[in-house]
Amino acid sequence: MMSELGLVALNNIEKAFDIVWDKTMLDFIWNFFRVGLNLAEKMARERKVKFRLIVEVTKENKELIKALKNHEIRHVDNIRSNFAIFDERAYMVQIFQKEDEPPSQ
């Protein structure tokens, strides 16, 4: 269900996607939704959609973040929330009940 919601959001973006993820969410997305990240990179190149990601950069995820070529990346320590805003009109939030489990629907 998360994958479907994410793809619907990505397909409806016209201008920009602003994202705030803690390091747990970034790892989760990288491990389980890499197809969505690849689609976002393609959209950024082809449709000129602007992706901005605010995330906690750690030595463990530094290489992963470097792999995101078409994102504007910003670092913030100790992020404790996960959300995204697309086209300044819609808000998505992802919540982990426990750090080692995927977000609930």
PDB file of C-alpha atoms in Angstrom:
ATOM      1  CA  MET A   1       0.000   0.000   0.000  1.00  0.00           C
ATOM      2  CA  MET A   2       2.863   2.387   0.817  1.00  0.00           C
ATOM      3  CA  SER A   3       4.424   1.725  -2.554  1.00  0.00           C
ATOM      4  CA  GLU A   4       1.159   2.479  -4.375  1.00  0.00           C
ATOM      5  CA  LEU A   5       0.623   5.712  -2.425  1.00  0.00           C
ATOM      6  CA  GLY A   6       4.175   6.799  -3.148  1.00  0.00           C
ATOM      7  CA  LEU A   7       3.857   6.106  -6.870  1.00  0.00           C
ATOM      8  CA  VAL A   8       0.552   7.997  -7.068  1.00  0.00           C
ATOM      9  CA  ALA A   9       2.205  10.960  -5.353  1.00  0.00           C
ATOM     10  CA  LEU A  10       5.242  10.835  -7.646  1.00  0.00           C
ATOM     11  CA  ASN A  11       3.105  10.635 -10.762  1.00  0.00           C
ATOM     12  CA  ASN A  12       1.068  13.678  -9.691  1.00  0.00           C
ATOM     13  CA  ILE A  13       3.980  15.988  -8.906  1.00  0.00           C
ATOM     14  CA  GLU A  14       4.302  18.902 -11.300  1.00  0.00           C
ATOM     15  CA  LYS A  15       6.978  21.174  -9.801  1.00  0.00           C
ATOM     16  CA  ALA A  16       8.579  20.147  -6.519  1.00  0.00           C
ATOM     17  CA  PHE A  17       8.779  17.485  -3.834  1.00  0.00           C
ATOM     18  CA  ASP A  18      10.143  18.600  -0.445  1.00  0.00           C
ATOM     19  CA  ILE A  19      11.055  15.735   1.882  1.00  0.00           C
ATOM     20  CA  VAL A  20      12.181  15.459   5.517  1.00  0.00           C
ATOM     21  CA  TRP A  21      13.342  11.961   6.514  1.00  0.00           C
ATOM     22  CA  ASP A  22      15.176  10.736   9.562  1.00  0.00           C
ATOM     23  CA  LYS A  23      18.020   8.283   8.961  1.00  0.00           C
ATOM     24  CA  THR A  24      15.711   5.300   9.673  1.00  0.00           C
ATOM     25  CA  MET A  25      13.248   6.347   6.978  1.00  0.00           C
ATOM     26  CA  LEU A  26      16.033   6.982   4.462  1.00  0.00           C
ATOM     27  CA  ASP A  27      17.417   3.482   5.085  1.00  0.00           C
ATOM     28  CA  PHE A  28      13.925   1.976   4.817  1.00  0.00           C
ATOM     29  CA  ILE A  29      13.176   3.749   1.529  1.00  0.00           C
ATOM     30  CA  TRP A  30      16.586   2.814   0.098  1.00  0.00           C
ATOM     31  CA  ASN A  31      16.171  -0.851   1.043  1.00  0.00           C
ATOM     32  CA  PHE A  32      12.517  -1.375   0.094  1.00  0.00           C
ATOM     33  CA  PHE A  33      11.475   1.400  -2.317  1.00  0.00           C
ATOM     34  CA  ARG A  34      14.518   1.924  -4.506  1.00  0.00           C
ATOM     35  CA  VAL A  35      12.259   1.762  -7.591  1.00  0.00           C
ATOM     36  CA  GLY A  36      10.535   4.915  -6.301  1.00  0.00           C
ATOM     37  CA  LEU A  37      13.877   6.648  -5.797  1.00  0.00           C
ATOM     38  CA  ASN A  38      14.891   5.721  -9.342  1.00  0.00           C
ATOM     39  CA  LEU A  39      11.593   7.116 -10.638  1.00  0.00           C
ATOM     40  CA  ALA A  40      12.166  10.339  -8.686  1.00  0.00           C
ATOM     41  CA  GLU A  41      15.644  10.694 -10.206  1.00  0.00           C
ATOM     42  CA  LYS A  42      14.192  10.132 -13.691  1.00  0.00           C
ATOM     43  CA  MET A  43      11.454  12.722 -13.082  1.00  0.00           C
ATOM     44  CA  ALA A  44      13.994  15.236 -11.867  1.00  0.00           C
ATOM     45  CA  ARG A  45      15.956  14.829 -15.093  1.00  0.00           C
ATOM     46  CA  GLU A  46      13.127  14.539 -17.618  1.00  0.00           C
ATOM     47  CA  ARG A  47      10.281  16.627 -16.161  1.00  0.00           C
ATOM     48  CA  LYS A  48      12.448  19.124 -14.246  1.00  0.00           C
ATOM     49  CA  VAL A  49      10.730  18.280 -10.964  1.00  0.00           C
ATOM     50  CA  LYS A  50      12.766  19.727  -8.092  1.00  0.00           C
ATOM     51  CA  PHE A  51      13.460  17.283  -5.260  1.00  0.00           C
ATOM     52  CA  ARG A  52      14.701  18.651  -1.922  1.00  0.00           C
ATOM     53  CA  LEU A  53      15.706  16.208   0.798  1.00  0.00           C
ATOM     54  CA  ILE A  54      16.457  17.172   4.388  1.00  0.00           C
ATOM     55  CA  VAL A  55      18.032  14.211   6.176  1.00  0.00           C
ATOM     56  CA  GLU A  56      20.491  13.352   8.910  1.00  0.00           C
ATOM     57  CA  VAL A  57      23.716  12.453   7.120  1.00  0.00           C
ATOM     58  CA  THR A  58      25.709   9.783   8.948  1.00  0.00           C
ATOM     59  CA  LYS A  59      28.833   7.856   8.031  1.00  0.00           C
ATOM     60  CA  GLU A  60      26.566   4.845   7.400  1.00  0.00           C
ATOM     61  CA  ASN A  61      24.330   6.598   4.843  1.00  0.00           C
ATOM     62  CA  LYS A  62      26.834   9.019   3.315  1.00  0.00           C
ATOM     63  CA  GLU A  63      27.456   6.899   0.188  1.00  0.00           C
ATOM     64  CA  LEU A  64      23.725   6.310  -0.281  1.00  0.00           C
ATOM     65  CA  ILE A  65      23.104  10.060  -0.210  1.00  0.00           C
ATOM     66  CA  LYS A  66      25.919  10.659  -2.699  1.00  0.00           C
ATOM     67  CA  ALA A  67      24.122   8.278  -5.089  1.00  0.00           C
ATOM     68  CA  LEU A  68      21.133  10.665  -5.284  1.00  0.00           C
ATOM     69  CA  LYS A  69      22.272  12.866  -8.151  1.00  0.00           C
ATOM     70  CA  ASN A  70      19.170  14.941  -8.866  1.00  0.00           C
ATOM     71  CA  HIS A  71      18.205  15.910  -5.332  1.00  0.00           C
ATOM     72  CA  GLU A  72      19.055  19.046  -3.380  1.00  0.00           C
ATOM     73  CA  ILE A  73      20.356  17.567  -0.105  1.00  0.00           C
ATOM     74  CA  ARG A  74      20.496  19.311   3.280  1.00  0.00           C
ATOM     75  CA  HIS A  75      21.673  17.905   6.620  1.00  0.00           C
ATOM     76  CA  VAL A  76      20.000  18.323  10.010  1.00  0.00           C
ATOM     77  CA  ASP A  77      21.056  16.479  13.187  1.00  0.00           C
ATOM     78  CA  ASN A  78      18.598  14.314  15.131  1.00  0.00           C
ATOM     79  CA  ILE A  79      15.565  14.506  12.851  1.00  0.00           C
ATOM     80  CA  ARG A  80      12.607  12.902  14.618  1.00  0.00           C
ATOM     81  CA  SER A  81       9.936  13.121  11.932  1.00  0.00           C
ATOM     82  CA  ASN A  82       9.192  11.986   8.385  1.00  0.00           C
ATOM     83  CA  PHE A  83       7.030  13.951   6.001  1.00  0.00           C
ATOM     84  CA  ALA A  84       6.852  15.311   2.487  1.00  0.00           C
ATOM     85  CA  ILE A  85       5.112  18.172   0.733  1.00  0.00           C
ATOM     86  CA  PHE A  86       4.550  18.088  -2.993  1.00  0.00           C
ATOM     87  CA  ASP A  87       3.784  21.057  -5.197  1.00  0.00           C
ATOM     88  CA  GLU A  88       3.087  23.133  -2.084  1.00  0.00           C
ATOM     89  CA  ARG A  89      -0.379  21.579  -1.959  1.00  0.00           C
ATOM     90  CA  ALA A  90      -0.280  18.084  -0.445  1.00  0.00           C
ATOM     91  CA  TYR A  91       1.275  16.703   2.716  1.00  0.00           C
ATOM     92  CA  MET A  92       2.327  13.107   3.404  1.00  0.00           C
ATOM     93  CA  VAL A  93       3.532  11.747   6.731  1.00  0.00           C
ATOM     94  CA  GLN A  94       5.178   8.400   7.457  1.00  0.00           C
ATOM     95  CA  ILE A  95       5.312   7.097  11.022  1.00  0.00           C
ATOM     96  CA  PHE A  96       7.423   4.274  12.454  1.00  0.00           C
ATOM     97  CA  GLN A  97       5.925   2.677  15.572  1.00  0.00           C
ATOM     98  CA  LYS A  98       9.314   1.159  16.392  1.00  0.00           C
ATOM     99  CA  GLU A  99      12.639   1.962  14.755  1.00  0.00           C
ATOM    100  CA  ASP A 100      13.133  -1.590  13.459  1.00  0.00           C
ATOM    101  CA  GLU A 101       9.658  -1.946  11.883  1.00  0.00           C
ATOM    102  CA  PRO A 102       8.260  -0.402   8.700  1.00  0.00           C
ATOM    103  CA  PRO A 103       5.875   2.565   8.969  1.00  0.00           C
ATOM    104  CA  SER A 104       2.246   1.779   9.608  1.00  0.00           C
ATOM    105  CA  GLN A 105      -0.328   2.666   6.957  1.00  0.00           C
TER     106      GLN A 105
END
